[in-house]
Amino acid sequence: MLTLEQLRAMAVNLDIAKEALSQSEKRLGDALDAKKMVEQKATVLFGAYVTISLALFGFAGTLARDPVHARWAVAFFIAGTVFVCGAAAFALVFRSAEYGNFGSEPSMWLQAGRIDGDHQALARMFAYLAHHHATRIEKSYASNAVKSRRLHIGMMVGVAGAISLPMATAFIFFCSFAVRP
């Protein structure tokens, strides 16, 4: 990719610079749309995991009150705790991250030779903006990768939560069965 200094030194075609800027804005838009999609999924799954964990904790509390069934409460408490961990992973999706933006600082435009420039100055500005979008796009995709990893971790923890209930129940059953005379 050309550097800003190389762009400054060359005659830039206005139509090509417009197209380069248009394409880079589309690519940046894709990254920002992906961010929204990941965050929407995390929002829905966060709510579901919190609801599931509250139900499991509530049922564990109900079982714990009855001395005959109190040992079964542990299995539901464990599963609820796993779902809380999954919800925490979804909450991490919303940590602030660096993303690009479509606009540019007014200071880029409000300089002598640019604001009063000719078509060549406009063509260069479009090329500069496309150049700056490359960095913004790279940062946005890197941030999306982190958010996606956190989303996938939360989903895998949910699978573990679903598996933990029958496993803990079986463990409690077989341990109590083995202890009986």
Short mmCIF file of C-alpha atoms in Angstrom, two decimals, residues 15-123:
data_model
loop_
_atom_site.label_atom_id
_atom_site.label_comp_id
_atom_site.label_asym_id
_atom_site.label_seq_id
_atom_site.Cartn_x
_atom_site.Cartn_y
_atom_site.Cartn_z
CA ASP A 15 -12.54 9.01 -9.93
CA ILE A 16 -10.23 6.24 -8.76
CA ALA A 17 -9.70 7.98 -5.41
CA LYS A 18 -13.50 8.23 -4.99
CA GLU A 19 -13.86 4.52 -5.71
CA ALA A 20 -11.02 3.63 -3.32
CA LEU A 21 -12.72 5.65 -0.58
CA SER A 22 -16.10 4.09 -1.37
CA GLN A 23 -14.70 0.56 -1.20
CA SER A 24 -12.85 1.23 2.04
CA GLU A 25 -16.02 2.70 3.59
CA LYS A 26 -17.93 -0.44 2.58
CA ARG A 27 -15.29 -2.64 4.18
CA LEU A 28 -15.32 -0.56 7.35
CA GLY A 29 -19.11 -0.78 7.33
CA ASP A 30 -18.85 -4.57 7.18
CA ALA A 31 -16.63 -4.56 10.27
CA LEU A 32 -19.01 -2.29 12.18
CA ASP A 33 -22.00 -4.44 11.17
CA ALA A 34 -20.18 -7.55 12.40
CA LYS A 35 -19.59 -5.79 15.74
CA LYS A 36 -23.31 -5.10 16.08
CA MET A 37 -24.19 -8.68 15.22
CA VAL A 38 -21.79 -10.17 17.78
CA GLU A 39 -23.04 -7.77 20.46
CA GLN A 40 -26.68 -8.60 19.65
CA LYS A 41 -25.97 -12.31 20.03
CA ALA A 42 -24.15 -11.68 23.31
CA THR A 43 -27.09 -9.62 24.59
CA VAL A 44 -29.61 -12.36 23.85
CA LEU A 45 -27.42 -15.14 25.24
CA PHE A 46 -26.52 -13.12 28.33
CA GLY A 47 -30.20 -12.75 29.18
CA ALA A 48 -30.84 -16.44 28.56
CA TYR A 49 -27.90 -17.56 30.69
CA VAL A 50 -28.89 -15.29 33.58
CA THR A 51 -32.45 -16.62 33.41
CA ILE A 52 -31.25 -20.23 33.33
CA SER A 53 -28.87 -19.67 36.24
CA LEU A 54 -31.59 -18.01 38.33
CA ALA A 55 -33.92 -20.93 37.66
CA LEU A 56 -31.22 -23.43 38.61
CA PHE A 57 -30.32 -21.52 41.78
CA GLY A 58 -33.99 -21.22 42.69
CA PHE A 59 -34.55 -24.92 42.24
CA ALA A 60 -31.37 -25.66 44.21
CA GLY A 61 -32.67 -23.47 47.03
CA THR A 62 -35.99 -25.29 47.01
CA LEU A 63 -34.26 -28.67 47.16
CA ALA A 64 -31.89 -27.51 49.90
CA ARG A 65 -34.82 -26.81 52.24
CA ASP A 66 -35.85 -30.46 52.24
CA PRO A 67 -33.32 -32.60 54.16
CA VAL A 68 -34.22 -35.67 52.08
CA HIS A 69 -33.37 -33.96 48.78
CA ALA A 70 -30.75 -31.47 49.98
CA ARG A 71 -27.82 -33.34 48.44
CA TRP A 72 -29.40 -32.93 44.95
CA ALA A 73 -29.28 -29.16 45.35
CA VAL A 74 -25.52 -29.27 44.81
CA ALA A 75 -25.93 -30.46 41.21
CA PHE A 76 -28.28 -27.58 40.37
CA PHE A 77 -26.04 -25.08 42.15
CA ILE A 78 -23.03 -26.28 40.13
CA ALA A 79 -24.91 -26.00 36.84
CA GLY A 80 -26.16 -22.52 37.78
CA THR A 81 -22.64 -21.42 38.58
CA VAL A 82 -21.41 -22.64 35.19
CA PHE A 83 -24.12 -20.60 33.45
CA VAL A 84 -23.10 -17.52 35.48
CA CYS A 85 -19.56 -18.00 34.13
CA GLY A 86 -20.99 -18.14 30.60
CA ALA A 87 -22.93 -14.92 31.22
CA ALA A 88 -19.70 -13.32 32.42
CA ALA A 89 -18.03 -14.25 29.12
CA PHE A 90 -20.91 -12.58 27.26
CA ALA A 91 -20.54 -9.49 29.44
CA LEU A 92 -16.89 -9.29 28.37
CA VAL A 93 -18.06 -8.93 24.77
CA PHE A 94 -19.19 -5.42 25.69
CA ARG A 95 -15.82 -4.24 26.94
CA SER A 96 -14.69 -1.22 25.02
CA ALA A 97 -12.55 -1.89 21.99
CA GLU A 98 -11.00 0.20 19.27
CA TYR A 99 -13.05 0.64 16.12
CA GLY A 100 -12.71 2.80 13.08
CA ASN A 101 -15.17 5.49 12.11
CA PHE A 102 -16.42 6.73 8.78
CA GLY A 103 -15.80 10.40 9.32
CA SER A 104 -12.58 12.35 9.43
CA GLU A 105 -11.42 15.15 11.67
CA PRO A 106 -12.25 18.63 10.38
CA SER A 107 -8.59 19.53 10.88
CA MET A 108 -7.74 17.22 7.96
CA TRP A 109 -9.82 19.36 5.61
CA LEU A 110 -9.45 22.83 7.07
CA GLN A 111 -5.91 23.50 5.95
CA ALA A 112 -4.52 25.83 3.31
CA GLY A 113 -4.03 23.97 0.05
CA ARG A 114 -6.87 21.59 0.83
CA ILE A 115 -9.93 23.66 1.59
CA ASP A 116 -8.99 26.07 -1.18
CA GLY A 117 -7.44 23.41 -3.42
CA ASP A 118 -8.34 22.15 -6.87
CA HIS A 119 -9.53 18.73 -8.07
CA GLN A 120 -6.08 17.29 -7.40
CA ALA A 121 -6.31 18.34 -3.73
CA LEU A 122 -9.74 16.68 -3.51
CA ALA A 123 -8.43 13.52 -5.16
#
